[in-house]
Amino acid sequence: MKIALVHDYLTQCGGAERVFELLCKHYSEADVFTSLYDAERTIDLGDRLVQTSILQNIPGATKHFRLLAPLYFPVFRNLDLQDYDLIISSSSSFAKAVRKRADAHHICFCHNITRFLWDTQTYLREFSTYRRFYPLLNQVFQWMRQMDLKYSQEPDLYIANSSVVAHRIQKTYNKPVVVINYPIDSNQFVFSEQKEDYYLVSTRLISYKRIDIVIEAFNWLGLPLLIMGNGPERQRLEAQAMGNIQFLGHVSDEERTQLMSKTRAVVVAALEDYGLVPVEANASGTPVIAYGAGGVLDTQIAEETGILFNRQTPESLQAALLKANKINWNHRKIREHALRHFSEEAFFRKVDHVFGRFMTDGPFVTAN
């Protein structure tokens, strides 16, 4: 069986790209396609041949890839994948639009519905540079929404990383979807039962991550907090924070691993579609204190692997912190849960089962 692996663009290194890297390793004989490729800024594909589109010839395209948004649907429609029996796309936006042969299969690992089209205001808060172009963008986006709905029908089956994303796919695209929670590289995280007296945040410092809530809660409680990560909100957040809160900026993978294994808890205040950080914390034997919506509902067990607070307010987070302090956490059990359910081995066991079932029995509606 001839397999094609297709990703939106390989110009950065986020969660979607890390999942695509896993797919490339697992399907080592598959051919790789994308619209744009920058080997220095994205995942490590070694000497793997990456086949790109005509956009690759535009000067500066890999750096300013977001500006090319209206061009991606036509680019993926023009990819010649007629020789492939199975197309596996990895998409938050465009790669799902590829054409397949009539008797071929197309399975899409959908990281989200096209967010800048269906949640434009949130997207523009994160990328405020584009806000002044909103009147023009809105007209372009209206056309692109029609294209997104049209080409969302191309995959035979969607795989979502969480129940929340699966619901969006069913509601917006009305397509069959299976939930398979994405994995972590468990070898990158070390276990420690010896916890030190600090709490930890690991995130980009952008508005929807709601670090302002975390800072206000820790200002009131006076508990030590370390914040890893950079972003446009850093200066404002540092001005808000008191002396018990320290901003570390970018840290090495090794330092991040050590900090995550020894912290009392990792704090997450954002509504995440899925969220790898809580699973990474658990793999380190560390409980999570998280806003109880979105992806954490798939990955956390209340009062066993973490505490979930029900409102994005400092008061709700404070109550969760005080509750967590009273629990005698079983750190080893926390790690075992993460490794059992969210390792690469567990992930591909589920993927292979779903692929086998789909290829044998045809489309089905929903499975967990």
mmCIF file of C-alpha atoms in Angstrom:
data_model
loop_
_atom_site.group_PDB
_atom_site.id
_atom_site.type_symbol
_atom_site.label_atom_id
_atom_site.label_comp_id
_atom_site.label_asym_id
_atom_site.label_seq_id
_atom_site.Cartn_x
_atom_site.Cartn_y
_atom_site.Cartn_z
ATOM 1 C CA MET A 1 0.000 0.000 0.000
ATOM 2 C CA LYS A 2 1.405 3.367 -1.034
ATOM 3 C CA ILE A 3 1.011 6.073 1.647
ATOM 4 C CA ALA A 4 1.264 9.871 1.472
ATOM 5 C CA LEU A 5 1.729 12.016 4.586
ATOM 6 C CA VAL A 6 0.556 15.631 4.187
ATOM 7 C CA HIS A 7 0.912 18.577 6.612
ATOM 8 C CA ASP A 8 -0.308 22.198 6.320
ATOM 9 C CA TYR A 9 3.161 23.784 6.439
ATOM 10 C CA LEU A 10 6.421 22.861 8.122
ATOM 11 C CA THR A 11 7.595 26.332 9.126
ATOM 12 C CA GLN A 12 7.363 26.107 12.919
ATOM 13 C CA CYS A 13 7.559 23.534 15.684
ATOM 14 C CA GLY A 14 4.369 23.237 17.720
ATOM 15 C CA GLY A 15 2.182 20.404 18.931
ATOM 16 C CA ALA A 16 0.736 19.695 15.477
ATOM 17 C CA GLU A 17 4.213 19.413 13.980
ATOM 18 C CA ARG A 18 5.365 17.079 16.764
ATOM 19 C CA VAL A 19 2.448 14.766 15.989
ATOM 20 C CA PHE A 20 3.343 14.861 12.290
ATOM 21 C CA GLU A 21 6.925 13.978 13.199
ATOM 22 C CA LEU A 22 5.631 10.893 15.029
ATOM 23 C CA LEU A 23 3.562 9.925 11.994
ATOM 24 C CA CYS A 24 6.622 10.293 9.769
ATOM 25 C CA LYS A 25 8.624 8.009 12.043
ATOM 26 C CA HIS A 26 5.850 5.428 12.282
ATOM 27 C CA TYR A 27 5.205 5.386 8.519
ATOM 28 C CA SER A 28 8.859 5.501 7.554
ATOM 29 C CA GLU A 29 8.275 4.469 3.929
ATOM 30 C CA ALA A 30 5.554 7.047 3.249
ATOM 31 C CA ASP A 31 6.134 10.072 1.003
ATOM 32 C CA VAL A 32 5.950 13.485 2.714
ATOM 33 C CA PHE A 33 4.148 16.525 1.277
ATOM 34 C CA THR A 34 3.587 20.058 2.547
ATOM 35 C CA SER A 35 3.088 23.567 1.185
ATOM 36 C CA LEU A 36 6.207 25.162 2.736
ATOM 37 C CA TYR A 37 9.245 23.664 4.446
ATOM 38 C CA ASP A 38 11.931 25.331 6.574
ATOM 39 C CA ALA A 39 14.211 22.629 7.966
ATOM 40 C CA GLU A 40 15.835 25.004 10.472
ATOM 41 C CA ARG A 41 12.581 26.118 12.101
ATOM 42 C CA THR A 42 10.549 22.940 12.235
ATOM 43 C CA ILE A 43 10.704 19.263 13.221
ATOM 44 C CA ASP A 44 13.699 17.093 12.443
ATOM 45 C CA LEU A 45 12.937 14.894 9.439
ATOM 46 C CA GLY A 46 16.559 13.919 8.893
ATOM 47 C CA ASP A 47 17.297 13.190 5.237
ATOM 48 C CA ARG A 48 13.631 12.508 4.453
ATOM 49 C CA LEU A 49 12.595 14.024 1.119
ATOM 50 C CA VAL A 50 9.906 16.662 1.721
ATOM 51 C CA GLN A 51 7.916 17.566 -1.400
ATOM 52 C CA THR A 52 6.671 21.166 -1.334
ATOM 53 C CA SER A 53 4.406 23.391 -3.425
ATOM 54 C CA ILE A 54 5.042 26.323 -5.753
ATOM 55 C CA LEU A 55 4.795 28.603 -2.690
ATOM 56 C CA GLN A 56 8.263 27.407 -1.681
ATOM 57 C CA ASN A 57 9.666 29.577 -4.523
ATOM 58 C CA ILE A 58 8.278 32.838 -3.061
ATOM 59 C CA PRO A 59 11.017 34.809 -1.232
ATOM 60 C CA GLY A 60 10.272 35.049 2.491
ATOM 61 C CA ALA A 61 7.304 32.676 2.259
ATOM 62 C CA THR A 62 8.425 30.359 5.055
ATOM 63 C CA LYS A 63 8.842 33.312 7.441
ATOM 64 C CA HIS A 64 5.592 35.090 6.546
ATOM 65 C CA PHE A 65 3.547 31.962 5.873
ATOM 66 C CA ARG A 66 0.379 33.306 7.547
ATOM 67 C CA LEU A 67 0.098 36.061 4.924
ATOM 68 C CA LEU A 68 -0.361 33.417 2.227
ATOM 69 C CA ALA A 69 -3.527 31.974 3.788
ATOM 70 C CA PRO A 70 -5.835 32.500 0.743
ATOM 71 C CA LEU A 71 -3.417 30.532 -1.463
ATOM 72 C CA TYR A 72 -3.209 27.302 0.512
ATOM 73 C CA PHE A 73 -6.485 25.690 -0.522
ATOM 74 C CA PRO A 74 -5.664 25.947 -4.275
ATOM 75 C CA VAL A 75 -2.128 24.717 -3.592
ATOM 76 C CA PHE A 76 -3.293 21.570 -1.835
ATOM 77 C CA ARG A 77 -5.983 20.941 -4.443
ATOM 78 C CA ASN A 78 -3.248 20.924 -7.066
ATOM 79 C CA LEU A 79 -1.057 18.334 -5.342
ATOM 80 C CA ASP A 80 -0.881 15.175 -7.418
ATOM 81 C CA LEU A 81 -1.613 12.288 -5.034
ATOM 82 C CA GLN A 82 -3.386 9.984 -7.486
ATOM 83 C CA ASP A 83 -0.797 7.223 -7.036
ATOM 84 C CA TYR A 84 -1.486 6.826 -3.306
ATOM 85 C CA ASP A 85 -3.770 4.243 -1.731
ATOM 86 C CA LEU A 86 -3.869 5.972 1.658
ATOM 87 C CA ILE A 87 -3.505 9.682 2.384
ATOM 88 C CA ILE A 88 -2.853 10.668 6.001
ATOM 89 C CA SER A 89 -3.216 14.422 6.440
ATOM 90 C CA SER A 90 -2.205 16.382 9.517
ATOM 91 C CA SER A 91 -4.167 19.602 9.488
ATOM 92 C CA SER A 92 -5.393 22.577 11.445
ATOM 93 C CA SER A 93 -6.528 24.261 8.250
ATOM 94 C CA PHE A 94 -5.594 23.319 4.700
ATOM 95 C CA ALA A 95 -4.049 19.878 4.131
ATOM 96 C CA LYS A 96 -7.436 18.185 4.435
ATOM 97 C CA ALA A 97 -8.275 19.674 1.006
ATOM 98 C CA VAL A 98 -6.043 17.296 -0.979
ATOM 99 C CA ARG A 99 -7.618 15.185 -3.731
ATOM 100 C CA LYS A 100 -7.538 11.409 -3.605
ATOM 101 C CA ARG A 101 -8.137 8.663 -6.110
ATOM 102 C CA ALA A 102 -11.726 7.371 -6.117
ATOM 103 C CA ASP A 103 -10.790 4.041 -4.550
ATOM 104 C CA ALA A 104 -8.200 5.489 -2.127
ATOM 105 C CA HIS A 105 -8.706 6.427 1.545
ATOM 106 C CA HIS A 106 -8.042 9.748 3.284
ATOM 107 C CA ILE A 107 -7.735 9.938 7.071
ATOM 108 C CA CYS A 108 -7.172 13.367 8.628
ATOM 109 C CA PHE A 109 -5.530 13.996 11.987
ATOM 110 C CA CYS A 110 -7.397 17.237 12.632
ATOM 111 C CA HIS A 111 -5.798 19.351 15.357
ATOM 112 C CA ASN A 112 -8.715 21.767 15.234
ATOM 113 C CA ILE A 113 -11.217 23.212 12.808
ATOM 114 C CA THR A 114 -9.688 26.159 10.938
ATOM 115 C CA ARG A 115 -9.406 28.463 13.916
ATOM 116 C CA PHE A 116 -8.762 31.819 12.239
ATOM 117 C CA LEU A 117 -11.917 31.305 10.144
ATOM 118 C CA TRP A 118 -14.303 30.045 12.822
ATOM 119 C CA ASP A 119 -12.921 31.860 15.890
ATOM 120 C CA THR A 120 -11.538 34.975 14.234
ATOM 121 C CA GLN A 121 -11.735 37.346 17.190
ATOM 122 C CA THR A 122 -9.733 35.037 19.452
ATOM 123 C CA TYR A 123 -7.185 34.524 16.692
ATOM 124 C CA LEU A 124 -6.786 38.289 16.191
ATOM 125 C CA ARG A 125 -6.248 38.792 19.925
ATOM 126 C CA GLU A 126 -3.304 36.412 19.701
ATOM 127 C CA PHE A 127 -1.936 37.977 16.499
ATOM 128 C CA SER A 128 -2.858 41.611 17.136
ATOM 129 C CA THR A 129 -0.661 42.797 14.231
ATOM 130 C CA TYR A 130 -3.428 41.739 11.860
ATOM 131 C CA ARG A 131 -6.277 43.452 13.728
ATOM 132 C CA ARG A 132 -6.015 46.711 11.779
ATOM 133 C CA PHE A 133 -6.661 44.758 8.583
ATOM 134 C CA TYR A 134 -9.879 43.233 9.940
ATOM 135 C CA PRO A 135 -12.323 44.840 7.431
ATOM 136 C CA LEU A 136 -10.367 43.366 4.513
ATOM 137 C CA LEU A 137 -9.615 40.095 6.307
ATOM 138 C CA ASN A 138 -13.275 39.562 7.110
ATOM 139 C CA GLN A 139 -14.219 39.687 3.423
ATOM 140 C CA VAL A 140 -11.460 37.239 2.513
ATOM 141 C CA PHE A 141 -12.388 34.978 5.438
ATOM 142 C CA GLN A 142 -16.031 34.819 4.337
ATOM 143 C CA TRP A 143 -14.900 33.323 1.018
ATOM 144 C CA MET A 144 -12.430 31.030 2.760
ATOM 145 C CA ARG A 145 -15.113 29.699 5.135
ATOM 146 C CA GLN A 146 -17.051 28.467 2.133
ATOM 147 C CA MET A 147 -13.920 26.760 0.810
ATOM 148 C CA ASP A 148 -13.183 25.272 4.233
ATOM 149 C CA LEU A 149 -16.651 23.735 4.472
ATOM 150 C CA LYS A 150 -16.408 22.411 0.925
ATOM 151 C CA TYR A 151 -12.975 20.811 1.312
ATOM 152 C CA SER A 152 -13.705 19.517 4.813
ATOM 153 C CA GLN A 153 -15.719 16.808 3.061
ATOM 154 C CA GLU A 154 -12.618 15.347 1.382
ATOM 155 C CA PRO A 155 -11.371 13.150 4.285
ATOM 156 C CA ASP A 156 -13.221 9.888 4.815
ATOM 157 C CA LEU A 157 -12.477 9.949 8.534
ATOM 158 C CA TYR A 158 -11.248 12.520 11.027
ATOM 159 C CA ILE A 159 -9.119 11.762 14.088
ATOM 160 C CA ALA A 160 -9.364 14.433 16.801
ATOM 161 C CA ASN A 161 -6.960 14.954 19.694
ATOM 162 C CA SER A 162 -9.740 15.545 22.235
ATOM 163 C CA SER A 163 -13.478 15.282 22.759
ATOM 164 C CA VAL A 164 -13.776 19.072 22.477
ATOM 165 C CA VAL A 165 -12.167 19.135 19.029
ATOM 166 C CA ALA A 166 -14.236 16.109 17.959
ATOM 167 C CA HIS A 167 -17.415 17.992 18.857
ATOM 168 C CA ARG A 168 -16.299 20.986 16.760
ATOM 169 C CA ILE A 169 -15.547 18.753 13.781
ATOM 170 C CA GLN A 170 -18.942 17.089 13.977
ATOM 171 C CA LYS A 171 -20.756 20.388 14.481
ATOM 172 C CA THR A 172 -18.933 22.395 11.787
ATOM 173 C CA TYR A 173 -17.915 19.779 9.202
ATOM 174 C CA ASN A 174 -20.512 17.045 9.922
ATOM 175 C CA LYS A 175 -17.991 14.258 9.352
ATOM 176 C CA PRO A 176 -17.189 10.950 11.090
ATOM 177 C CA VAL A 177 -14.625 11.491 13.855
ATOM 178 C CA VAL A 178 -12.665 9.346 16.290
ATOM 179 C CA VAL A 179 -10.946 10.660 19.427
ATOM 180 C CA ILE A 180 -7.347 9.555 19.971
ATOM 181 C CA ASN A 181 -5.522 11.681 22.532
ATOM 182 C CA TYR A 182 -2.116 12.743 21.287
ATOM 183 C CA PRO A 183 0.974 11.325 23.004
ATOM 184 C CA ILE A 184 4.080 12.705 24.638
ATOM 185 C CA ASP A 185 7.623 11.449 24.310
ATOM 186 C CA SER A 186 7.765 9.838 27.749
ATOM 187 C CA ASN A 187 11.538 9.428 27.469
ATOM 188 C CA GLN A 188 11.932 13.204 27.762
ATOM 189 C CA PHE A 189 10.476 13.342 31.285
ATOM 190 C CA VAL A 190 11.967 12.097 34.540
ATOM 191 C CA PHE A 191 10.152 10.996 37.660
ATOM 192 C CA SER A 192 10.739 12.428 41.122
ATOM 193 C CA GLU A 193 8.825 11.865 44.339
ATOM 194 C CA GLN A 194 10.842 14.616 46.028
ATOM 195 C CA LYS A 195 8.898 17.781 45.368
ATOM 196 C CA GLU A 196 10.248 21.229 46.167
ATOM 197 C CA ASP A 197 8.369 24.276 47.419
ATOM 198 C CA TYR A 198 7.354 26.009 44.195
ATOM 199 C CA TYR A 199 4.612 25.889 41.574
ATOM 200 C CA LEU A 200 5.194 26.000 37.844
ATOM 201 C CA VAL A 201 3.671 27.467 34.684
ATOM 202 C CA SER A 202 4.957 26.434 31.243
ATOM 203 C CA THR A 203 3.376 28.335 28.367
ATOM 204 C CA ARG A 204 3.641 31.068 25.776
ATOM 205 C CA LEU A 205 2.796 34.395 27.393
ATOM 206 C CA ILE A 206 -0.208 35.360 25.280
ATOM 207 C CA SER A 207 -3.602 36.604 26.382
ATOM 208 C CA TYR A 208 -5.762 33.485 26.054
ATOM 209 C CA LYS A 209 -3.414 31.525 28.339
ATOM 210 C CA ARG A 210 -4.848 33.668 31.209
ATOM 211 C CA ILE A 211 -1.605 33.995 33.144
ATOM 212 C CA ASP A 212 -3.085 37.188 34.612
ATOM 213 C CA ILE A 213 -5.447 34.976 36.644
ATOM 214 C CA VAL A 214 -2.555 32.851 37.882
ATOM 215 C CA ILE A 215 -0.507 35.871 38.912
ATOM 216 C CA GLU A 216 -3.374 37.469 40.825
ATOM 217 C CA ALA A 217 -4.076 34.206 42.680
ATOM 218 C CA PHE A 218 -0.425 33.759 43.644
ATOM 219 C CA ASN A 219 -0.109 37.429 44.590
ATOM 220 C CA TRP A 220 -2.849 36.901 47.154
ATOM 221 C CA LEU A 221 -1.577 33.574 48.492
ATOM 222 C CA GLY A 222 2.115 34.487 48.449
ATOM 223 C CA LEU A 223 3.127 31.025 47.198
ATOM 224 C CA PRO A 224 6.333 30.705 45.126
ATOM 225 C CA LEU A 225 5.646 30.510 41.377
ATOM 226 C CA LEU A 226 8.039 29.995 38.462
ATOM 227 C CA ILE A 227 6.853 30.927 34.960
ATOM 228 C CA MET A 228 8.641 29.397 31.953
ATOM 229 C CA GLY A 229 8.117 30.891 28.518
ATOM 230 C CA ASN A 230 8.099 34.160 26.600
ATOM 231 C CA GLY A 231 5.545 36.116 24.633
ATOM 232 C CA PRO A 232 4.046 39.541 23.960
ATOM 233 C CA GLU A 233 2.319 39.651 27.362
ATOM 234 C CA ARG A 234 5.510 39.238 29.411
ATOM 235 C CA GLN A 235 6.166 42.901 30.225
ATOM 236 C CA ARG A 236 2.591 43.509 31.348
ATOM 237 C CA LEU A 237 2.517 40.338 33.445
ATOM 238 C CA GLU A 238 5.847 41.109 35.108
ATOM 239 C CA ALA A 239 4.487 44.501 36.134
ATOM 240 C CA GLN A 240 1.488 42.752 37.718
ATOM 241 C CA ALA A 241 3.521 40.158 39.647
ATOM 242 C CA MET A 242 4.809 40.423 43.223
ATOM 243 C CA GLY A 243 8.149 39.179 44.570
ATOM 244 C CA ASN A 244 7.047 35.562 45.050
ATOM 245 C CA ILE A 245 6.710 35.164 41.260
ATOM 246 C CA GLN A 246 9.742 34.663 39.009
ATOM 247 C CA PHE A 247 9.815 34.780 35.197
ATOM 248 C CA LEU A 248 12.384 32.403 33.718
ATOM 249 C CA GLY A 249 11.863 33.122 30.029
ATOM 250 C CA HIS A 250 13.098 30.413 27.681
ATOM 251 C CA VAL A 251 14.678 27.429 29.438
ATOM 252 C CA SER A 252 16.485 24.430 27.989
ATOM 253 C CA ASP A 253 14.686 21.106 27.604
ATOM 254 C CA GLU A 254 16.864 19.652 30.356
ATOM 255 C CA GLU A 255 16.038 22.439 32.801
ATOM 256 C CA ARG A 256 12.348 22.244 31.930
ATOM 257 C CA THR A 257 12.379 18.499 32.598
ATOM 258 C CA GLN A 258 13.945 18.984 36.019
ATOM 259 C CA LEU A 259 11.630 21.824 37.004
ATOM 260 C CA MET A 260 8.558 19.847 35.983
ATOM 261 C CA SER A 261 9.615 16.761 37.957
ATOM 262 C CA LYS A 262 10.279 18.667 41.207
ATOM 263 C CA THR A 263 7.466 21.217 41.322
ATOM 264 C CA ARG A 264 4.543 20.754 43.695
ATOM 265 C CA ALA A 265 2.116 21.220 40.808
ATOM 266 C CA VAL A 266 1.874 22.611 37.278
ATOM 267 C CA VAL A 267 -0.770 25.314 36.851
ATOM 268 C CA VAL A 268 -2.836 25.709 33.641
ATOM 269 C CA ALA A 269 -5.449 28.482 33.441
ATOM 270 C CA ALA A 270 -6.243 28.421 29.708
ATOM 271 C CA LEU A 271 -9.054 26.685 27.886
ATOM 272 C CA GLU A 272 -6.951 24.308 25.773
ATOM 273 C CA ASP A 273 -8.216 22.283 22.841
ATOM 274 C CA TYR A 274 -6.066 19.441 24.130
ATOM 275 C CA GLY A 275 -2.940 20.535 25.983
ATOM 276 C CA LEU A 276 0.250 18.494 26.236
ATOM 277 C CA VAL A 277 1.612 20.317 29.307
ATOM 278 C CA PRO A 278 -0.745 18.602 31.799
ATOM 279 C CA VAL A 279 0.210 15.190 30.398
ATOM 280 C CA GLU A 280 3.916 16.100 30.506
ATOM 281 C CA ALA A 281 3.510 17.105 34.142
ATOM 282 C CA ASN A 282 1.797 13.822 34.978
ATOM 283 C CA ALA A 283 4.568 11.886 33.211
ATOM 284 C CA SER A 284 6.934 13.565 35.674
ATOM 285 C CA GLY A 285 4.817 12.378 38.599
ATOM 286 C CA THR A 286 3.480 15.888 39.115
ATOM 287 C CA PRO A 287 -0.184 16.810 39.683
ATOM 288 C CA VAL A 288 -1.908 19.503 37.639
ATOM 289 C CA ILE A 289 -4.096 22.377 38.766
ATOM 290 C CA ALA A 290 -6.078 23.306 35.663
ATOM 291 C CA TYR A 291 -9.161 25.084 34.422
ATOM 292 C CA GLY A 292 -11.683 22.270 34.110
ATOM 293 C CA ALA A 293 -12.726 22.574 30.474
ATOM 294 C CA GLY A 294 -11.395 21.475 27.122
ATOM 295 C CA GLY A 295 -8.723 18.856 26.690
ATOM 296 C CA VAL A 296 -7.949 18.331 30.381
ATOM 297 C CA LEU A 297 -11.314 16.616 30.741
ATOM 298 C CA ASP A 298 -9.846 13.839 28.567
ATOM 299 C CA THR A 299 -6.489 13.601 30.337
ATOM 300 C CA GLN A 300 -7.030 14.316 34.037
ATOM 301 C CA ILE A 301 -8.700 12.386 36.863
ATOM 302 C CA ALA A 302 -9.965 14.770 39.527
ATOM 303 C CA GLU A 303 -8.075 14.442 42.825
ATOM 304 C CA GLU A 304 -5.931 11.598 41.423
ATOM 305 C CA THR A 305 -3.837 13.321 38.756
ATOM 306 C CA GLY A 306 -4.893 16.902 39.435
ATOM 307 C CA ILE A 307 -7.431 19.441 40.631
ATOM 308 C CA LEU A 308 -9.807 21.103 38.160
ATOM 309 C CA PHE A 309 -11.276 24.530 38.941
ATOM 310 C CA ASN A 310 -14.543 25.502 37.294
ATOM 311 C CA ARG A 311 -14.204 29.258 36.641
ATOM 312 C CA GLN A 312 -11.368 31.290 35.086
ATOM 313 C CA THR A 313 -11.066 33.550 38.102
ATOM 314 C CA PRO A 314 -8.313 34.098 40.693
ATOM 315 C CA GLU A 315 -10.709 33.060 43.444
ATOM 316 C CA SER A 316 -11.513 29.726 41.811
ATOM 317 C CA LEU A 317 -7.817 29.011 41.268
ATOM 318 C CA GLN A 318 -6.986 29.957 44.849
ATOM 319 C CA ALA A 319 -9.552 27.474 46.159
ATOM 320 C CA ALA A 320 -8.050 24.756 43.923
ATOM 321 C CA LEU A 321 -4.524 25.507 45.186
ATOM 322 C CA LEU A 322 -5.640 25.268 48.812
ATOM 323 C CA LYS A 323 -7.476 22.021 48.071
ATOM 324 C CA ALA A 324 -4.418 20.561 46.336
ATOM 325 C CA ASN A 325 -2.258 21.355 49.366
ATOM 326 C CA LYS A 326 -4.412 19.069 51.512
ATOM 327 C CA ILE A 327 -4.052 16.025 49.230
ATOM 328 C CA ASN A 328 -1.390 13.385 49.803
ATOM 329 C CA TRP A 329 -0.590 12.828 46.133
ATOM 330 C CA ASN A 330 0.520 9.418 44.880
ATOM 331 C CA HIS A 331 3.192 10.669 42.494
ATOM 332 C CA ARG A 332 4.070 7.245 41.156
ATOM 333 C CA LYS A 333 0.431 6.522 40.332
ATOM 334 C CA ILE A 334 0.180 9.859 38.529
ATOM 335 C CA ARG A 335 3.127 8.928 36.307
ATOM 336 C CA GLU A 336 1.819 5.418 35.653
ATOM 337 C CA HIS A 337 -1.498 6.833 34.458
ATOM 338 C CA ALA A 338 0.258 9.133 31.973
ATOM 339 C CA LEU A 339 2.509 6.407 30.598
ATOM 340 C CA ARG A 340 -0.329 3.906 30.290
ATOM 341 C CA HIS A 341 -2.656 6.219 28.365
ATOM 342 C CA PHE A 342 -0.521 8.854 26.638
ATOM 343 C CA SER A 343 2.729 7.222 25.553
ATOM 344 C CA GLU A 344 3.673 6.877 21.890
ATOM 345 C CA GLU A 345 3.106 3.133 22.167
ATOM 346 C CA ALA A 346 -0.433 3.632 23.475
ATOM 347 C CA PHE A 347 -1.123 6.211 20.770
ATOM 348 C CA PHE A 348 -0.102 4.040 17.834
ATOM 349 C CA ARG A 349 -1.844 1.011 19.293
ATOM 350 C CA LYS A 350 -5.075 3.003 19.069
ATOM 351 C CA VAL A 351 -4.192 4.436 15.644
ATOM 352 C CA ASP A 352 -3.454 1.007 14.182
ATOM 353 C CA HIS A 353 -6.721 -0.339 15.609
ATOM 354 C CA VAL A 354 -8.740 2.521 14.110
ATOM 355 C CA PHE A 355 -6.980 2.301 10.738
ATOM 356 C CA GLY A 356 -7.502 -1.453 10.584
ATOM 357 C CA ARG A 357 -11.156 -1.141 11.495
ATOM 358 C CA PHE A 358 -11.710 1.662 9.000
ATOM 359 C CA MET A 359 -9.926 -0.049 6.103
ATOM 360 C CA THR A 360 -11.847 -3.267 6.755
ATOM 361 C CA ASP A 361 -15.319 -2.060 7.679
ATOM 362 C CA GLY A 362 -15.480 1.405 6.115
ATOM 363 C CA PRO A 363 -16.591 4.692 7.722
ATOM 364 C CA PHE A 364 -18.059 4.741 11.206
ATOM 365 C CA VAL A 365 -19.356 7.545 13.343
ATOM 366 C CA THR A 366 -17.563 7.942 16.647
ATOM 367 C CA ALA A 367 -15.229 5.952 18.889
ATOM 368 C CA ASN A 368 -13.138 6.848 21.921
#
